[in-house]
mmCIF file of C-alpha atoms in Angstrom:
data_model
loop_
_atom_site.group_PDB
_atom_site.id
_atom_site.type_symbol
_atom_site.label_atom_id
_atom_site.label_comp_id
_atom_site.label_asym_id
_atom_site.label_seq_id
_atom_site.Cartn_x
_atom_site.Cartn_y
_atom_site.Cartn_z
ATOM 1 C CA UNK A 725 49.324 43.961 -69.844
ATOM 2 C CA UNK A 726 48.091 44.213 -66.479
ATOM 3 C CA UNK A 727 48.184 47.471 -64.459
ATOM 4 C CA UNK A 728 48.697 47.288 -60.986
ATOM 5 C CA UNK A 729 47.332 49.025 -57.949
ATOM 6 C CA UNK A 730 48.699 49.494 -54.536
ATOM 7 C CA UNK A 731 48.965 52.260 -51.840
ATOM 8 C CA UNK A 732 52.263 53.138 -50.119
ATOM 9 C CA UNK A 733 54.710 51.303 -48.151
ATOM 10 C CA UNK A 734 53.931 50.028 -44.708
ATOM 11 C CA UNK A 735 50.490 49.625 -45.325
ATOM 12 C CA UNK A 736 47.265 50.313 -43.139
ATOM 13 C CA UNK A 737 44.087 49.913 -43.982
ATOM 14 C CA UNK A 738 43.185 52.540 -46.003
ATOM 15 C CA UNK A 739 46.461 51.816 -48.118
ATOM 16 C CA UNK A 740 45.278 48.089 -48.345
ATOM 17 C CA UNK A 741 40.884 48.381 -49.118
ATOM 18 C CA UNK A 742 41.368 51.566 -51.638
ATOM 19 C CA UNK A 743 43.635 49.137 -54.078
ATOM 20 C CA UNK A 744 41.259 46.947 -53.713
ATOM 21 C CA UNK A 745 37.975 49.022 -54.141
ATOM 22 C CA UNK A 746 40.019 50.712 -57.357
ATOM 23 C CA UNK A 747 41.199 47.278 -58.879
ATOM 24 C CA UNK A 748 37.510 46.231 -58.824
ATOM 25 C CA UNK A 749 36.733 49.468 -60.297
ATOM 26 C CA UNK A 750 39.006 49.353 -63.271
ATOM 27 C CA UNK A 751 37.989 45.782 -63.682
ATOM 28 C CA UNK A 752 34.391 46.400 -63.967
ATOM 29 C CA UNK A 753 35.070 49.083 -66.804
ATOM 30 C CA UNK A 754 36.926 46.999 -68.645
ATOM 31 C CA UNK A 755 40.836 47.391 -67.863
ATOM 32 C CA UNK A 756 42.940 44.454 -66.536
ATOM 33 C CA UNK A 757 43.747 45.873 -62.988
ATOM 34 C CA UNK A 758 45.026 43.646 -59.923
ATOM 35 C CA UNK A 759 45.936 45.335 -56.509
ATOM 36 C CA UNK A 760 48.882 44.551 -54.786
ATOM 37 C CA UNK A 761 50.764 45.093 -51.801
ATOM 38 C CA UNK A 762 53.912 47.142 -50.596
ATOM 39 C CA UNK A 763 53.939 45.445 -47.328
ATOM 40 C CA UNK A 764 51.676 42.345 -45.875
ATOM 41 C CA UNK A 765 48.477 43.838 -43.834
ATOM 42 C CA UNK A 766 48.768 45.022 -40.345
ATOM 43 C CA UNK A 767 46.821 43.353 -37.557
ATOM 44 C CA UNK A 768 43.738 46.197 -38.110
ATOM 45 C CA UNK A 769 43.758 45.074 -41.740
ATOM 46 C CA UNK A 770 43.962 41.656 -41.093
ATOM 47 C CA UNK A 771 40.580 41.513 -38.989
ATOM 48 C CA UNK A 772 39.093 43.502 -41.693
ATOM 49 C CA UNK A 773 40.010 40.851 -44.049
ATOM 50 C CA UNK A 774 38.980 38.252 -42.223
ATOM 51 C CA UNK A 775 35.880 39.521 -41.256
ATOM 52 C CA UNK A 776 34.730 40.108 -45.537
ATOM 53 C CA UNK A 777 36.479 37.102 -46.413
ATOM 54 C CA UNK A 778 38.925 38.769 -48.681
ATOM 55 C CA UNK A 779 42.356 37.624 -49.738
ATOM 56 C CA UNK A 780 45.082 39.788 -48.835
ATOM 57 C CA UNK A 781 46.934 40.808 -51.977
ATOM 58 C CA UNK A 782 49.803 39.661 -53.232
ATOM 59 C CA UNK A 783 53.290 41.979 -51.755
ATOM 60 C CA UNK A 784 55.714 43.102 -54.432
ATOM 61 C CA UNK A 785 58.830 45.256 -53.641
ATOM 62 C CA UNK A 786 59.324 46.027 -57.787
ATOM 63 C CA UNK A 787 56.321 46.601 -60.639
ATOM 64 C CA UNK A 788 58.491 45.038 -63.337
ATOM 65 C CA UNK A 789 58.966 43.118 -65.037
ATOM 66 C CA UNK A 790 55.293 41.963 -64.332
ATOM 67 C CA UNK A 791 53.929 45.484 -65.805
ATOM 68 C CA UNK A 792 55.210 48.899 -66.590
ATOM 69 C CA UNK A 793 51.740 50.576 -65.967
ATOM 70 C CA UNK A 794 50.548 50.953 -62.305
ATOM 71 C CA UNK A 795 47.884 53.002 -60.260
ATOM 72 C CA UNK A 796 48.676 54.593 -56.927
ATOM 73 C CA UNK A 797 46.028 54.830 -54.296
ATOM 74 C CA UNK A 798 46.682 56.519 -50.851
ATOM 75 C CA UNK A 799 49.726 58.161 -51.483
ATOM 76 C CA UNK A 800 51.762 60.100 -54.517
ATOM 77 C CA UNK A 801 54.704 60.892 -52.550
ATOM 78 C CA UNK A 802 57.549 59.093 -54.615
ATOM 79 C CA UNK A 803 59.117 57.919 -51.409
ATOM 80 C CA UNK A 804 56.505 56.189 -50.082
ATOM 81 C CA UNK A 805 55.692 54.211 -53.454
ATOM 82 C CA UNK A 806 56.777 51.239 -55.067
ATOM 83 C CA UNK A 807 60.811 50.872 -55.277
ATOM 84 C CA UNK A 808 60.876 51.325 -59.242
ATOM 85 C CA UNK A 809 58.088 53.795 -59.561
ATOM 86 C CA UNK A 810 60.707 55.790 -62.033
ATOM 87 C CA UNK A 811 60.535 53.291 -64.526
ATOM 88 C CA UNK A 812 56.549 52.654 -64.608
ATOM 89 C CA UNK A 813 54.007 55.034 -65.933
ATOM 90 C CA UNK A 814 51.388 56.299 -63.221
ATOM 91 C CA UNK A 815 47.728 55.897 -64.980
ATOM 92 C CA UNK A 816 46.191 56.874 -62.308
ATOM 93 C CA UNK A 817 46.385 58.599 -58.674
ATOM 94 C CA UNK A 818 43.889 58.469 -56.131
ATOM 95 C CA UNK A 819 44.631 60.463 -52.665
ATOM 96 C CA UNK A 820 43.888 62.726 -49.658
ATOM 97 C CA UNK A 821 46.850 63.456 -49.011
ATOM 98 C CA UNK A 822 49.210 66.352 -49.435
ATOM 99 C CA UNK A 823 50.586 66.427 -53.291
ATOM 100 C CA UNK A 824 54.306 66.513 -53.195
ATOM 101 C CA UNK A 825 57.670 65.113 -54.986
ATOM 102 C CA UNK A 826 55.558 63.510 -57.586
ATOM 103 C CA UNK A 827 55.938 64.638 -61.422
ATOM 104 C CA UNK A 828 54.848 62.618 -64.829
ATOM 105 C CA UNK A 829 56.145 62.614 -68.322
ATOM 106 C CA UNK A 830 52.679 61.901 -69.610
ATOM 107 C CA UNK A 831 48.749 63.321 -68.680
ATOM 108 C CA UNK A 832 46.913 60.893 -66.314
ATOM 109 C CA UNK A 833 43.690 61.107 -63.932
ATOM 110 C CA UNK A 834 45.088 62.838 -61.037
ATOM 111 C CA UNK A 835 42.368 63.080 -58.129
ATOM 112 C CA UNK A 836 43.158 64.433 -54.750
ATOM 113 C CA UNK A 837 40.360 65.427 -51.989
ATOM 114 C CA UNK A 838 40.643 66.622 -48.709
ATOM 115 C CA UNK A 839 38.775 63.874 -47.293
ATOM 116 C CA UNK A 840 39.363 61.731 -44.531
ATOM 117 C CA UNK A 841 40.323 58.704 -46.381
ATOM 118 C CA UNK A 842 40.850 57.738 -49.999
ATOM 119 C CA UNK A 843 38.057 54.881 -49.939
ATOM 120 C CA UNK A 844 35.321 57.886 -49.735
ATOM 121 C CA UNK A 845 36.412 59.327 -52.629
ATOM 122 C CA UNK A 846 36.056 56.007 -54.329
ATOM 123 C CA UNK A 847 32.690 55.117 -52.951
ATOM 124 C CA UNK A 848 31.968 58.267 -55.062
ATOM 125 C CA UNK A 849 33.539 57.123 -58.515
ATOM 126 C CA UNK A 850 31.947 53.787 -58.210
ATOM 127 C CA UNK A 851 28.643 55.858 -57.690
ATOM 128 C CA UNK A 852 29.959 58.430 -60.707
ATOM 129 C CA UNK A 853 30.821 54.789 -62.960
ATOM 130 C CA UNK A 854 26.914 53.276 -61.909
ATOM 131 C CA UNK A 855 28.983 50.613 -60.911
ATOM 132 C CA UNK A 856 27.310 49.255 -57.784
ATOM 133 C CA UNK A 857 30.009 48.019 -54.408
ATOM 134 C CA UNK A 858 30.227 44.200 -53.936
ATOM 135 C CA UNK A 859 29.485 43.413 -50.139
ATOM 136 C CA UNK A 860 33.060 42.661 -49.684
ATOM 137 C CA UNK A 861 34.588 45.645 -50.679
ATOM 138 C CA UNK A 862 31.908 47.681 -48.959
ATOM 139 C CA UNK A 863 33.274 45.953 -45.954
ATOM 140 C CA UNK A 864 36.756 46.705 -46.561
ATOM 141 C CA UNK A 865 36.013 50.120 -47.967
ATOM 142 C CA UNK A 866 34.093 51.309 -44.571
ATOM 143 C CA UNK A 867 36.641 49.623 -42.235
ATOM 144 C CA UNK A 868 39.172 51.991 -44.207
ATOM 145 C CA UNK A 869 36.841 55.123 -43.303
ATOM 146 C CA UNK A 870 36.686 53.899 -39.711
ATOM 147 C CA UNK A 871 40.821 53.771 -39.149
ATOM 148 C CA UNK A 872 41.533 56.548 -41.047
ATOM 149 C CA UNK A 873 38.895 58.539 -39.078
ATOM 150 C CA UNK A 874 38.922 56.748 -35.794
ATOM 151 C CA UNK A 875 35.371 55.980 -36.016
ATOM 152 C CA UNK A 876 34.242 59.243 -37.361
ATOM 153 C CA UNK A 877 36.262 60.961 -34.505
ATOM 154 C CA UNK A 878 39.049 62.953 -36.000
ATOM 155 C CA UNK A 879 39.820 66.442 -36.601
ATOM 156 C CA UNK A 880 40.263 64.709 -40.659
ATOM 157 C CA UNK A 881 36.974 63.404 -40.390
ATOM 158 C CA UNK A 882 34.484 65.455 -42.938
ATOM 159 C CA UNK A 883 30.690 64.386 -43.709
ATOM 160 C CA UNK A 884 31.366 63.385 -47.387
ATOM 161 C CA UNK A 885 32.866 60.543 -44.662
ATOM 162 C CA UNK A 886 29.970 60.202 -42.386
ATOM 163 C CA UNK A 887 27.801 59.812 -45.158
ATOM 164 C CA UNK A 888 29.696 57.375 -47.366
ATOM 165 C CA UNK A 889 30.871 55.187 -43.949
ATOM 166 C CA UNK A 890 26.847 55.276 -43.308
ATOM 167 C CA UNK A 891 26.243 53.861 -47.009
ATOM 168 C CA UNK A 892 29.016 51.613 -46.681
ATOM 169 C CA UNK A 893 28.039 50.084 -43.488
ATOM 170 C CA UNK A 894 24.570 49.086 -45.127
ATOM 171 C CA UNK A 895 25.711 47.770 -48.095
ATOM 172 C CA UNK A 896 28.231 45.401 -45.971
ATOM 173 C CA UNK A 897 25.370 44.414 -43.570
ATOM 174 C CA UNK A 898 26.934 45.712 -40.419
ATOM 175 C CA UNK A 899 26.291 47.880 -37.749
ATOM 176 C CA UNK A 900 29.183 51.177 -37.781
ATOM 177 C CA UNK A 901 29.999 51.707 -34.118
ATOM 178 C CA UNK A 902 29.719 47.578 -33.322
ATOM 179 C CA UNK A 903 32.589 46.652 -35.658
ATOM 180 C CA UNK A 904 34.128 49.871 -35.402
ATOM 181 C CA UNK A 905 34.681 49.586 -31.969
ATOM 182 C CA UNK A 906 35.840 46.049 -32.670
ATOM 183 C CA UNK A 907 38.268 46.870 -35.607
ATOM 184 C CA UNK A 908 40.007 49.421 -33.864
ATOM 185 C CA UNK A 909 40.651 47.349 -31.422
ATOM 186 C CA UNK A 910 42.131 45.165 -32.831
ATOM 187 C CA UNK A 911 44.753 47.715 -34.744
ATOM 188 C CA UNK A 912 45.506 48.935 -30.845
ATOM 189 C CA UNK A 913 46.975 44.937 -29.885
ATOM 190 C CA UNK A 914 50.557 45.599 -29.736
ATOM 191 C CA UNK A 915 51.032 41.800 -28.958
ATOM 192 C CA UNK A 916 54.232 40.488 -28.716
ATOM 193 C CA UNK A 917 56.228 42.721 -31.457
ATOM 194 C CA UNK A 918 59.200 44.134 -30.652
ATOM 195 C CA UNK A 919 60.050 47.923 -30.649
ATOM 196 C CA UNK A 920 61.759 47.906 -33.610
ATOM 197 C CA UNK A 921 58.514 46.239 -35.268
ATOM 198 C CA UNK A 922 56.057 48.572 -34.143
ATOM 199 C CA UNK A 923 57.853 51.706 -35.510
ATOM 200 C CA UNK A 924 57.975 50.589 -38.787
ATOM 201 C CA UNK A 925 54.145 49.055 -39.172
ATOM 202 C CA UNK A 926 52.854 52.218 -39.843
ATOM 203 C CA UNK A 927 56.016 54.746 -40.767
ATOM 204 C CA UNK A 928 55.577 57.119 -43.642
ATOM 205 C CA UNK A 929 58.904 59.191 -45.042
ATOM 206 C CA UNK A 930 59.399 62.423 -46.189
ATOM 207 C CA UNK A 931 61.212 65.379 -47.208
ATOM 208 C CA UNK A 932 60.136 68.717 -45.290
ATOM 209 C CA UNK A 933 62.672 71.479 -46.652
ATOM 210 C CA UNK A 934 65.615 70.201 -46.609
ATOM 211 C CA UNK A 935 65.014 67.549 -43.524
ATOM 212 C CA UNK A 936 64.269 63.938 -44.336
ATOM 213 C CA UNK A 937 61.606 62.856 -41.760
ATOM 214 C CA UNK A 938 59.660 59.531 -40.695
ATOM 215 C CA UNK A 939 56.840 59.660 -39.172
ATOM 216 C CA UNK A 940 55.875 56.214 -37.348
ATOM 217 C CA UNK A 941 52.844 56.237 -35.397
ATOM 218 C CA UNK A 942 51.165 53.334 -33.565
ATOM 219 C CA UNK A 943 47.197 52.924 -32.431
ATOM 220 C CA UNK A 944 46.603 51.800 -28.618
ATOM 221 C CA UNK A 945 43.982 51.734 -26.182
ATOM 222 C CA UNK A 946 46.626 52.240 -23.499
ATOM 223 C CA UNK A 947 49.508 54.224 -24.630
ATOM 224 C CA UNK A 948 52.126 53.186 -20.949
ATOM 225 C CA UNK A 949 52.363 50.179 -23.013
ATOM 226 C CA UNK A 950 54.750 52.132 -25.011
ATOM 227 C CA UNK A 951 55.563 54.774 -22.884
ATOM 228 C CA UNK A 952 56.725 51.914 -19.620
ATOM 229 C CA UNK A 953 59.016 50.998 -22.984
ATOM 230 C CA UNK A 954 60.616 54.627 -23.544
ATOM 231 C CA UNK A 955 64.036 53.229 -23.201
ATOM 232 C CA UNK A 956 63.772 50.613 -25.662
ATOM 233 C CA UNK A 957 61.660 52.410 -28.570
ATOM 234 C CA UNK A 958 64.347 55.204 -28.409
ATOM 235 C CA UNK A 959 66.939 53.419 -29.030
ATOM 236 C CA UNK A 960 65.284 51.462 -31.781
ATOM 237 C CA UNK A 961 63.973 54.372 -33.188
ATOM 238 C CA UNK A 962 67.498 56.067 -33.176
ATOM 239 C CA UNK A 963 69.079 52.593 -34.742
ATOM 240 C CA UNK A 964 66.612 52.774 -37.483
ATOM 241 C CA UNK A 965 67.328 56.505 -38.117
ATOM 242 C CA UNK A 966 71.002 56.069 -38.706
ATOM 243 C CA UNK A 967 70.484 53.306 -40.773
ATOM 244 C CA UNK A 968 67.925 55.114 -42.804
ATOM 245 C CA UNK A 969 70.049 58.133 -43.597
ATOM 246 C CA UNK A 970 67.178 60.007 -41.374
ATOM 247 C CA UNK A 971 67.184 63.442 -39.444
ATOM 248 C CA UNK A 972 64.168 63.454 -37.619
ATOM 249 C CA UNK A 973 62.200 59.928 -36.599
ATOM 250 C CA UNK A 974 59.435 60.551 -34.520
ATOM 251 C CA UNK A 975 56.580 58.061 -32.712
ATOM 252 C CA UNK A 976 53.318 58.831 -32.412
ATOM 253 C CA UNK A 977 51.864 56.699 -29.610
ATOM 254 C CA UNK A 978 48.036 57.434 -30.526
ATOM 255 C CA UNK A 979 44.986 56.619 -28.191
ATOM 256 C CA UNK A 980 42.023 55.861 -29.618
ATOM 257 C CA UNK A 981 39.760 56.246 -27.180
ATOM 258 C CA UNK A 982 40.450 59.186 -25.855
ATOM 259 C CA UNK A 983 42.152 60.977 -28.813
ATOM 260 C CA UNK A 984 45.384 61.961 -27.933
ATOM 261 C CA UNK A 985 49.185 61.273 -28.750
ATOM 262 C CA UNK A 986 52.097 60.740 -27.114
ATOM 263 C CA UNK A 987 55.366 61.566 -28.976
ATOM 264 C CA UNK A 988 58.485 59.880 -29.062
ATOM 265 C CA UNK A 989 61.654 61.709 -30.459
ATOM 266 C CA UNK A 990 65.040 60.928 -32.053
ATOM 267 C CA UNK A 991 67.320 63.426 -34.363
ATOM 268 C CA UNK A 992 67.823 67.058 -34.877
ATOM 269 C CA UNK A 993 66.396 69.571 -34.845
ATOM 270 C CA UNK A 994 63.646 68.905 -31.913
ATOM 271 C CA UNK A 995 63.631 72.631 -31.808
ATOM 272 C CA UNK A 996 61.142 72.494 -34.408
ATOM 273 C CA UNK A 997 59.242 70.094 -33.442
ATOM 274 C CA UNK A 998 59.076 71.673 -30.414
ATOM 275 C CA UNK A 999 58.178 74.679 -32.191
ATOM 276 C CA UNK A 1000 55.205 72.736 -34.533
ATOM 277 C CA UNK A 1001 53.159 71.552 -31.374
ATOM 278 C CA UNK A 1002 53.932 74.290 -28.853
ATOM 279 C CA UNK A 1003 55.249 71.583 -25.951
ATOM 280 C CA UNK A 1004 58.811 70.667 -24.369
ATOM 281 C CA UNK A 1005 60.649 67.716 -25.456
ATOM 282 C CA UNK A 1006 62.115 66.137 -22.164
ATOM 283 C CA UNK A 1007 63.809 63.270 -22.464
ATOM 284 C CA UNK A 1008 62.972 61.904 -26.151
ATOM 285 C CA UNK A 1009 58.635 62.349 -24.997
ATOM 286 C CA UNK A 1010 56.150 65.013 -25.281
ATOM 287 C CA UNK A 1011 52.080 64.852 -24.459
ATOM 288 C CA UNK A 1012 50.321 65.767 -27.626
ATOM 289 C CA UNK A 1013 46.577 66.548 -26.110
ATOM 290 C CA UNK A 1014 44.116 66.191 -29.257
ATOM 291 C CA UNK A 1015 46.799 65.357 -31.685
ATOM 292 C CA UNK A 1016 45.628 62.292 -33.582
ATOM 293 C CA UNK A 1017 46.211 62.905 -37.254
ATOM 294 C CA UNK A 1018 49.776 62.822 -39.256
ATOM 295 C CA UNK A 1019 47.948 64.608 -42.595
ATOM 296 C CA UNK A 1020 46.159 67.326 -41.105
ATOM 297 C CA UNK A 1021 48.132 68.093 -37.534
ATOM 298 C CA UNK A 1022 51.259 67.039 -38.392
ATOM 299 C CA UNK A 1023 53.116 66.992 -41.427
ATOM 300 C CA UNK A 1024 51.847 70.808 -41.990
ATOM 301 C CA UNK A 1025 53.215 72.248 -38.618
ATOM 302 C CA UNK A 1026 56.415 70.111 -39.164
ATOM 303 C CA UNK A 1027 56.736 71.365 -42.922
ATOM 304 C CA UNK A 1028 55.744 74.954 -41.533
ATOM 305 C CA UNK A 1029 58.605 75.080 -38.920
ATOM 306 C CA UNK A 1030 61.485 73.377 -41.522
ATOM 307 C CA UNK A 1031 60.768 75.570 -44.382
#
């Protein structure tokens, strides 16, 4: 039977190149492993795509009945997985992300670094395997390393990162900073999407305490695109809350050139997020300086202050 492989809901490109770079993996060692999709590929993703020539994979909502065996990359979080993830058996995680709400009735390879994206730690298991990269996936694999990191920028950003995103970039035949530059500009278009669109292209959930939260957060090269929009991304945001069953929704408007966020709020209680980031929440918005990362400068503060 085959096993499937796919990253969390909402995909970006991290979510999107590590199924990919893991399918090829599993295939070359012998197992019958396809990635998949739990969302189609953002605009950032897209350009990667295009520019390696790879086919987007295939977007499921359910594993079965095609297979009862899957492989997570990019996430563990049982919220942020596929819909029947109960009723499959996890093989295998891959993540760099925090390890919570996940539990399995039988052993499997669990393996979690605190890297800045989940495609470095599989550069490393192909290298582990002697499996060499194709040229393809090298290409999707560094463009992973570059959003996740904003170019080797963030505060995530370690130099297990710099080194693989280096090795990458050779093996894919292009030059880092070039198509960096060019990739994540293309994640900032916000084209013509509506508000209610752009919250949920990159949204992640989960449950801090006793608080459901959603974290949405949206790359731009000039954040008052949003912000001249406060109005209407509040009360989409505060639409989507309700009809999520939500406390807390909140917006991360993140520039990446300069490295900053601005933050968006809906829900209760703002008192701690106010509390997380040290700032005043006046009217729905906040200035995060520095703030560009929901793993590292986020979700602990937030999970700190809701305990």
């Amino acid at each position: 039977m085959t096993v499937l492989v796919f990253g969390h809901r909402n995909p970006d490109t991290d979510a999107i190149a590590s199924a990919l770079a893991l399918a090829g993996l599993e295939v070359a060692l012998g197992t019958d492993a396809h990635a998949v999709a739990l969302g189609p590929p953002n605009p950032e993703t897209a350009h990667a795509l295009a520019c390696f020539g790879v086919d987007a994979p295939g977007v499921i909502e359910r594993a079965r009945p095609e297979t009862d065996q899957v492989m997570l990359v990019d996430h563990n979080e049982r919220q942020q997985s596929v819909a029947d993830i109960d009723e499959v058996t996890v093989l295998r995680v891959v993540d760099h992300h925090r390890v919570a709400n996940f539990t399995s009735v039988l052993p499997l390879y669990f393996r979690v670094e605190p890297v800045g994206c989940t495609c470095t730690i599989l550069a490393r298991m192909y290298a582990e395997n002697e499996v060499p990269i194709p040229r393809a996936i090298a290409g999707m694999m560094v463009s992973a390393i570059i959003s996740d990191t904003l170019l080797l920028r963030s505060v995530t950003t370690t130099d297990d990162d710099r080194r693989v995103a280096a090795e990458l970039a050779g093996i894919a035949g292009i030059d880092l900073d070039t198509y960096g530059d060019a990739l994540l500009r293309a994640g900032a278009a916000l084209g013509d999407l509506g508000a209610a669109e752009l919250i949920d292209r990159d949204a992640k959930s989960y449950t801090l305490g006793t608080t459901q939260v959603r974290l949405s957060q949206i790359s731009s090269t000039d954040p008052t695109e949003v912000l001249d929009r406060r109005d209407e991304f509040l009360a989409a945001m505060e639409t989507e809350r309700v009809r999520a069953g939500e406390d807390l929704l909140l917006l991360f408007v993140t520039d990446v050139l300069r490295g900053d966020s601005e933050l968006l709020v809906v829900g209760e209680p703002v008192a701690a997020v106010e509390k997380s980031f040290s700032v005043t929440v006046v009217d729905g918005h906040a200035h995060l300086p520095g703030v560009v990362s929901r793993k590292k400068q986020v979700v602990p503060p937030l999970t700190a202050a809701l305990r």
